[in-house]
Amino acid sequence: MKIKIFNSTIVDDKTRQKLSEKMLAKGKVDEDIETRVNQFIANKKVIDIKTAAAGNDFDNRLVITVLYEE
């Protein structure tokens, strides 16, 4: 049994769009946390997924923990 942790800063839609445009301008693929998690679990036997959000006025974080077997 293994654990993989993904985290990301929670931003509003306007900010998300601006970040995406900047990444594409640099020739990089902008992958949000949902895409990263989905790609990771595609070929895994997932036991459990936990989601938590935490933060304060300056920094809001989303943490997704995936418990899986290889």
PDB file of N, CA and C in Angstrom:
ATOM      1  N   MET A   1       0.839  -1.164   0.000  1.00  0.00           N
ATOM      2  CA  MET A   1       0.000   0.000   0.000  1.00  0.00           C
ATOM      3  C   MET A   1       0.893   1.239   0.000  1.00  0.00           C
ATOM      4  N   LYS A   2       0.552   2.204  -0.849  1.00  0.00           N
ATOM      5  CA  LYS A   2       1.331   3.434  -0.950  1.00  0.00           C
ATOM      6  C   LYS A   2       0.407   4.641  -0.871  1.00  0.00           C
ATOM      7  N   ILE A   3       1.020   5.789  -0.611  1.00  0.00           N
ATOM      8  CA  ILE A   3       0.281   7.049  -0.527  1.00  0.00           C
ATOM      9  C   ILE A   3       0.929   8.063  -1.456  1.00  0.00           C
ATOM     10  N   LYS A   4       0.118   8.790  -2.205  1.00  0.00           N
ATOM     11  CA  LYS A   4       0.588   9.879  -3.060  1.00  0.00           C
ATOM     12  C   LYS A   4      -0.213  11.115  -2.686  1.00  0.00           C
ATOM     13  N   ILE A   5       0.483  12.229  -2.479  1.00  0.00           N
ATOM     14  CA  ILE A   5      -0.175  13.472  -2.075  1.00  0.00           C
ATOM     15  C   ILE A   5      -0.024  14.512  -3.183  1.00  0.00           C
ATOM     16  N   PHE A   6      -1.137  15.123  -3.554  1.00  0.00           N
ATOM     17  CA  PHE A   6      -1.159  16.215  -4.518  1.00  0.00           C
ATOM     18  C   PHE A   6      -1.628  17.456  -3.781  1.00  0.00           C
ATOM     19  N   ASN A   7      -1.036  18.616  -4.101  1.00  0.00           N
ATOM     20  CA  ASN A   7      -1.542  19.849  -3.498  1.00  0.00           C
ATOM     21  C   ASN A   7      -1.493  20.971  -4.509  1.00  0.00           C
ATOM     22  N   SER A   8      -2.323  21.946  -4.285  1.00  0.00           N
ATOM     23  CA  SER A   8      -2.434  23.068  -5.204  1.00  0.00           C
ATOM     24  C   SER A   8      -3.021  24.260  -4.463  1.00  0.00           C
ATOM     25  N   THR A   9      -2.718  25.438  -4.949  1.00  0.00           N
ATOM     26  CA  THR A   9      -3.313  26.648  -4.410  1.00  0.00           C
ATOM     27  C   THR A   9      -4.673  26.847  -5.070  1.00  0.00           C
ATOM     28  N   ILE A  10      -5.667  27.126  -4.269  1.00  0.00           N
ATOM     29  CA  ILE A  10      -7.010  27.363  -4.790  1.00  0.00           C
ATOM     30  C   ILE A  10      -7.080  28.807  -5.287  1.00  0.00           C
ATOM     31  N   VAL A  11      -7.431  28.967  -6.559  1.00  0.00           N
ATOM     32  CA  VAL A  11      -7.553  30.306  -7.139  1.00  0.00           C
ATOM     33  C   VAL A  11      -8.909  30.428  -7.821  1.00  0.00           C
ATOM     34  N   ASP A  12      -9.342  31.665  -8.028  1.00  0.00           N
ATOM     35  CA  ASP A  12     -10.617  31.864  -8.702  1.00  0.00           C
ATOM     36  C   ASP A  12     -10.462  31.632 -10.210  1.00  0.00           C
ATOM     37  N   ASP A  13     -11.577  31.628 -10.943  1.00  0.00           N
ATOM     38  CA  ASP A  13     -11.558  31.295 -12.366  1.00  0.00           C
ATOM     39  C   ASP A  13     -10.742  32.271 -13.203  1.00  0.00           C
ATOM     40  N   LYS A  14     -10.808  33.569 -12.903  1.00  0.00           N
ATOM     41  CA  LYS A  14     -10.045  34.564 -13.663  1.00  0.00           C
ATOM     42  C   LYS A  14      -8.547  34.339 -13.500  1.00  0.00           C
ATOM     43  N   THR A  15      -8.125  34.131 -12.269  1.00  0.00           N
ATOM     44  CA  THR A  15      -6.712  33.893 -11.998  1.00  0.00           C
ATOM     45  C   THR A  15      -6.270  32.599 -12.653  1.00  0.00           C
ATOM     46  N   ARG A  16      -7.098  31.576 -12.597  1.00  0.00           N
ATOM     47  CA  ARG A  16      -6.783  30.281 -13.210  1.00  0.00           C
ATOM     48  C   ARG A  16      -6.584  30.443 -14.710  1.00  0.00           C
ATOM     49  N   GLN A  17      -7.432  31.232 -15.356  1.00  0.00           N
ATOM     50  CA  GLN A  17      -7.321  31.446 -16.794  1.00  0.00           C
ATOM     51  C   GLN A  17      -6.031  32.192 -17.131  1.00  0.00           C
ATOM     52  N   LYS A  18      -5.674  33.197 -16.351  1.00  0.00           N
ATOM     53  CA  LYS A  18      -4.441  33.945 -16.587  1.00  0.00           C
ATOM     54  C   LYS A  18      -3.215  33.052 -16.437  1.00  0.00           C
ATOM     55  N   LEU A  19      -3.210  32.211 -15.390  1.00  0.00           N
ATOM     56  CA  LEU A  19      -2.087  31.289 -15.191  1.00  0.00           C
ATOM     57  C   LEU A  19      -1.974  30.307 -16.353  1.00  0.00           C
ATOM     58  N   SER A  20      -3.102  29.830 -16.833  1.00  0.00           N
ATOM     59  CA  SER A  20      -3.127  28.899 -17.953  1.00  0.00           C
ATOM     60  C   SER A  20      -2.564  29.550 -19.212  1.00  0.00           C
ATOM     61  N   GLU A  21      -2.945  30.792 -19.478  1.00  0.00           N
ATOM     62  CA  GLU A  21      -2.450  31.510 -20.650  1.00  0.00           C
ATOM     63  C   GLU A  21      -0.946  31.736 -20.572  1.00  0.00           C
ATOM     64  N   LYS A  22      -0.434  32.054 -19.388  1.00  0.00           N
ATOM     65  CA  LYS A  22       1.008  32.246 -19.210  1.00  0.00           C
ATOM     66  C   LYS A  22       1.775  30.953 -19.478  1.00  0.00           C
ATOM     67  N   MET A  23       1.257  29.835 -18.970  1.00  0.00           N
ATOM     68  CA  MET A  23       1.921  28.548 -19.183  1.00  0.00           C
ATOM     69  C   MET A  23       1.936  28.181 -20.663  1.00  0.00           C
ATOM     70  N   LEU A  24       0.827  28.385 -21.348  1.00  0.00           N
ATOM     71  CA  LEU A  24       0.761  28.070 -22.769  1.00  0.00           C
ATOM     72  C   LEU A  24       1.686  28.971 -23.582  1.00  0.00           C
ATOM     73  N   ALA A  25       1.820  30.238 -23.185  1.00  0.00           N
ATOM     74  CA  ALA A  25       2.723  31.160 -23.870  1.00  0.00           C
ATOM     75  C   ALA A  25       4.178  30.710 -23.738  1.00  0.00           C
ATOM     76  N   LYS A  26       4.502  30.068 -22.628  1.00  0.00           N
ATOM     77  CA  LYS A  26       5.857  29.551 -22.412  1.00  0.00           C
ATOM     78  C   LYS A  26       6.061  28.190 -23.077  1.00  0.00           C
ATOM     79  N   GLY A  27       5.013  27.661 -23.690  1.00  0.00           N
ATOM     80  CA  GLY A  27       5.110  26.362 -24.338  1.00  0.00           C
ATOM     81  C   GLY A  27       4.993  25.192 -23.383  1.00  0.00           C
ATOM     82  N   LYS A  28       4.475  25.443 -22.203  1.00  0.00           N
ATOM     83  CA  LYS A  28       4.305  24.387 -21.202  1.00  0.00           C
ATOM     84  C   LYS A  28       2.832  24.023 -21.091  1.00  0.00           C
ATOM     85  N   VAL A  29       2.595  22.785 -20.756  1.00  0.00           N
ATOM     86  CA  VAL A  29       1.220  22.334 -20.557  1.00  0.00           C
ATOM     87  C   VAL A  29       0.792  22.710 -19.149  1.00  0.00           C
ATOM     88  N   ASP A  30      -0.353  23.347 -19.053  1.00  0.00           N
ATOM     89  CA  ASP A  30      -0.880  23.725 -17.741  1.00  0.00           C
ATOM     90  C   ASP A  30      -1.809  22.625 -17.259  1.00  0.00           C
ATOM     91  N   GLU A  31      -1.367  21.880 -16.271  1.00  0.00           N
ATOM     92  CA  GLU A  31      -2.181  20.796 -15.738  1.00  0.00           C
ATOM     93  C   GLU A  31      -2.690  21.178 -14.352  1.00  0.00           C
ATOM     94  N   ASP A  32      -3.993  21.238 -14.210  1.00  0.00           N
ATOM     95  CA  ASP A  32      -4.554  21.525 -12.897  1.00  0.00           C
ATOM     96  C   ASP A  32      -4.513  20.265 -12.039  1.00  0.00           C
ATOM     97  N   ILE A  33      -4.831  20.405 -10.791  1.00  0.00           N
ATOM     98  CA  ILE A  33      -4.715  19.290  -9.844  1.00  0.00           C
ATOM     99  C   ILE A  33      -5.621  18.123 -10.235  1.00  0.00           C
ATOM    100  N   GLU A  34      -6.799  18.413 -10.758  1.00  0.00           N
ATOM    101  CA  GLU A  34      -7.716  17.342 -11.149  1.00  0.00           C
ATOM    102  C   GLU A  34      -7.118  16.485 -12.263  1.00  0.00           C
ATOM    103  N   THR A  35      -6.513  17.125 -13.255  1.00  0.00           N
ATOM    104  CA  THR A  35      -5.876  16.397 -14.351  1.00  0.00           C
ATOM    105  C   THR A  35      -4.722  15.549 -13.846  1.00  0.00           C
ATOM    106  N   ARG A  36      -3.893  16.111 -12.972  1.00  0.00           N
ATOM    107  CA  ARG A  36      -2.753  15.365 -12.432  1.00  0.00           C
ATOM    108  C   ARG A  36      -3.205  14.135 -11.658  1.00  0.00           C
ATOM    109  N   VAL A  37      -4.239  14.289 -10.839  1.00  0.00           N
ATOM    110  CA  VAL A  37      -4.746  13.155 -10.058  1.00  0.00           C
ATOM    111  C   VAL A  37      -5.337  12.098 -10.988  1.00  0.00           C
ATOM    112  N   ASN A  38      -6.135  12.515 -11.955  1.00  0.00           N
ATOM    113  CA  ASN A  38      -6.753  11.556 -12.875  1.00  0.00           C
ATOM    114  C   ASN A  38      -5.716  10.772 -13.667  1.00  0.00           C
ATOM    115  N   GLN A  39      -4.670  11.439 -14.137  1.00  0.00           N
ATOM    116  CA  GLN A  39      -3.613  10.748 -14.866  1.00  0.00           C
ATOM    117  C   GLN A  39      -2.885   9.764 -13.962  1.00  0.00           C
ATOM    118  N   PHE A  40      -2.671  10.135 -12.724  1.00  0.00           N
ATOM    119  CA  PHE A  40      -1.962   9.264 -11.790  1.00  0.00           C
ATOM    120  C   PHE A  40      -2.752   7.994 -11.481  1.00  0.00           C
ATOM    121  N   ILE A  41      -4.054   8.124 -11.260  1.00  0.00           N
ATOM    122  CA  ILE A  41      -4.847   6.965 -10.833  1.00  0.00           C
ATOM    123  C   ILE A  41      -5.342   6.111 -11.994  1.00  0.00           C
ATOM    124  N   ALA A  42      -5.078   6.516 -13.226  1.00  0.00           N
ATOM    125  CA  ALA A  42      -5.602   5.797 -14.389  1.00  0.00           C
ATOM    126  C   ALA A  42      -5.251   4.314 -14.379  1.00  0.00           C
ATOM    127  N   ASN A  43      -4.035   3.955 -14.027  1.00  0.00           N
ATOM    128  CA  ASN A  43      -3.602   2.554 -14.061  1.00  0.00           C
ATOM    129  C   ASN A  43      -3.309   1.993 -12.680  1.00  0.00           C
ATOM    130  N   LYS A  44      -3.888   2.579 -11.662  1.00  0.00           N
ATOM    131  CA  LYS A  44      -3.634   2.145 -10.289  1.00  0.00           C
ATOM    132  C   LYS A  44      -4.890   1.521  -9.687  1.00  0.00           C
ATOM    133  N   LYS A  45      -4.685   0.646  -8.721  1.00  0.00           N
ATOM    134  CA  LYS A  45      -5.796   0.100  -7.943  1.00  0.00           C
ATOM    135  C   LYS A  45      -5.964   1.007  -6.730  1.00  0.00           C
ATOM    136  N   VAL A  46      -6.905   1.927  -6.816  1.00  0.00           N
ATOM    137  CA  VAL A  46      -7.108   2.939  -5.783  1.00  0.00           C
ATOM    138  C   VAL A  46      -7.942   2.357  -4.645  1.00  0.00           C
ATOM    139  N   ILE A  47      -7.436   2.535  -3.435  1.00  0.00           N
ATOM    140  CA  ILE A  47      -8.135   2.073  -2.243  1.00  0.00           C
ATOM    141  C   ILE A  47      -9.015   3.183  -1.678  1.00  0.00           C
ATOM    142  N   ASP A  48      -8.476   4.404  -1.635  1.00  0.00           N
ATOM    143  CA  ASP A  48      -9.213   5.518  -1.042  1.00  0.00           C
ATOM    144  C   ASP A  48      -8.641   6.840  -1.537  1.00  0.00           C
ATOM    145  N   ILE A  49      -9.489   7.849  -1.603  1.00  0.00           N
ATOM    146  CA  ILE A  49      -9.066   9.214  -1.947  1.00  0.00           C
ATOM    147  C   ILE A  49      -9.657  10.151  -0.906  1.00  0.00           C
ATOM    148  N   LYS A  50      -8.811  10.984  -0.320  1.00  0.00           N
ATOM    149  CA  LYS A  50      -9.245  11.976   0.673  1.00  0.00           C
ATOM    150  C   LYS A  50      -8.945  13.368   0.121  1.00  0.00           C
ATOM    151  N   THR A  51      -9.861  14.286   0.340  1.00  0.00           N
ATOM    152  CA  THR A  51      -9.685  15.664  -0.096  1.00  0.00           C
ATOM    153  C   THR A  51      -9.844  16.585   1.103  1.00  0.00           C
ATOM    154  N   ALA A  52      -8.955  17.572   1.196  1.00  0.00           N
ATOM    155  CA  ALA A  52      -9.035  18.544   2.288  1.00  0.00           C
ATOM    156  C   ALA A  52      -8.632  19.915   1.765  1.00  0.00           C
ATOM    157  N   ALA A  53      -9.264  20.930   2.283  1.00  0.00           N
ATOM    158  CA  ALA A  53      -8.907  22.308   1.954  1.00  0.00           C
ATOM    159  C   ALA A  53      -8.554  23.019   3.247  1.00  0.00           C
ATOM    160  N   ALA A  54      -7.531  23.827   3.178  1.00  0.00           N
ATOM    161  CA  ALA A  54      -7.090  24.555   4.367  1.00  0.00           C
ATOM    162  C   ALA A  54      -6.484  25.874   3.925  1.00  0.00           C
ATOM    163  N   GLY A  55      -6.381  26.774   4.863  1.00  0.00           N
ATOM    164  CA  GLY A  55      -5.738  28.029   4.529  1.00  0.00           C
ATOM    165  C   GLY A  55      -6.225  29.175   5.367  1.00  0.00           C
ATOM    166  N   ASN A  56      -5.747  30.345   4.967  1.00  0.00           N
ATOM    167  CA  ASN A  56      -6.138  31.575   5.636  1.00  0.00           C
ATOM    168  C   ASN A  56      -6.452  32.609   4.559  1.00  0.00           C
ATOM    169  N   ASP A  57      -6.486  33.862   4.912  1.00  0.00           N
ATOM    170  CA  ASP A  57      -6.829  34.905   3.943  1.00  0.00           C
ATOM    171  C   ASP A  57      -5.807  35.033   2.820  1.00  0.00           C
ATOM    172  N   PHE A  58      -4.576  34.612   3.048  1.00  0.00           N
ATOM    173  CA  PHE A  58      -3.515  34.814   2.072  1.00  0.00           C
ATOM    174  C   PHE A  58      -3.236  33.588   1.213  1.00  0.00           C
ATOM    175  N   ASP A  59      -3.529  32.409   1.728  1.00  0.00           N
ATOM    176  CA  ASP A  59      -3.148  31.191   1.024  1.00  0.00           C
ATOM    177  C   ASP A  59      -4.164  30.090   1.287  1.00  0.00           C
ATOM    178  N   ASN A  60      -4.863  29.677   0.259  1.00  0.00           N
ATOM    179  CA  ASN A  60      -5.815  28.577   0.374  1.00  0.00           C
ATOM    180  C   ASN A  60      -5.262  27.385  -0.383  1.00  0.00           C
ATOM    181  N   ARG A  61      -5.183  26.244   0.269  1.00  0.00           N
ATOM    182  CA  ARG A  61      -4.586  25.050  -0.310  1.00  0.00           C
ATOM    183  C   ARG A  61      -5.620  23.932  -0.425  1.00  0.00           C
ATOM    184  N   LEU A  62      -5.515  23.189  -1.503  1.00  0.00           N
ATOM    185  CA  LEU A  62      -6.299  21.984  -1.699  1.00  0.00           C
ATOM    186  C   LEU A  62      -5.322  20.819  -1.681  1.00  0.00           C
ATOM    187  N   VAL A  63      -5.591  19.825  -0.854  1.00  0.00           N
ATOM    188  CA  VAL A  63      -4.725  18.654  -0.738  1.00  0.00           C
ATOM    189  C   VAL A  63      -5.555  17.410  -1.034  1.00  0.00           C
ATOM    190  N   ILE A  64      -5.077  16.595  -1.975  1.00  0.00           N
ATOM    191  CA  ILE A  64      -5.732  15.338  -2.303  1.00  0.00           C
ATOM    192  C   ILE A  64      -4.748  14.219  -1.998  1.00  0.00           C
ATOM    193  N   THR A  65      -5.175  13.274  -1.166  1.00  0.00           N
ATOM    194  CA  THR A  65      -4.346  12.138  -0.788  1.00  0.00           C
ATOM    195  C   THR A  65      -4.936  10.879  -1.419  1.00  0.00           C
ATOM    196  N   VAL A  66      -4.097  10.153  -2.164  1.00  0.00           N
ATOM    197  CA  VAL A  66      -4.529   8.928  -2.828  1.00  0.00           C
ATOM    198  C   VAL A  66      -3.832   7.744  -2.166  1.00  0.00           C
ATOM    199  N   LEU A  67      -4.610   6.800  -1.695  1.00  0.00           N
ATOM    200  CA  LEU A  67      -4.093   5.560  -1.112  1.00  0.00           C
ATOM    201  C   LEU A  67      -4.301   4.474  -2.167  1.00  0.00           C
ATOM    202  N   TYR A  68      -3.224   3.792  -2.571  1.00  0.00           N
ATOM    203  CA  TYR A  68      -3.324   2.845  -3.680  1.00  0.00           C
ATOM    204  C   TYR A  68      -2.387   1.657  -3.499  1.00  0.00           C
ATOM    205  N   GLU A  69      -2.612   0.633  -4.314  1.00  0.00           N
ATOM    206  CA  GLU A  69      -1.727  -0.525  -4.379  1.00  0.00           C
ATOM    207  C   GLU A  69      -1.049  -0.527  -5.734  1.00  0.00           C
ATOM    208  N   GLU A  70       0.176  -1.032  -5.764  1.00  0.00           N
ATOM    209  CA  GLU A  70       0.883  -1.108  -7.043  1.00  0.00           C
ATOM    210  C   GLU A  70       0.565  -2.371  -7.774  1.00  0.00           C
TER     211      GLU A  70
END
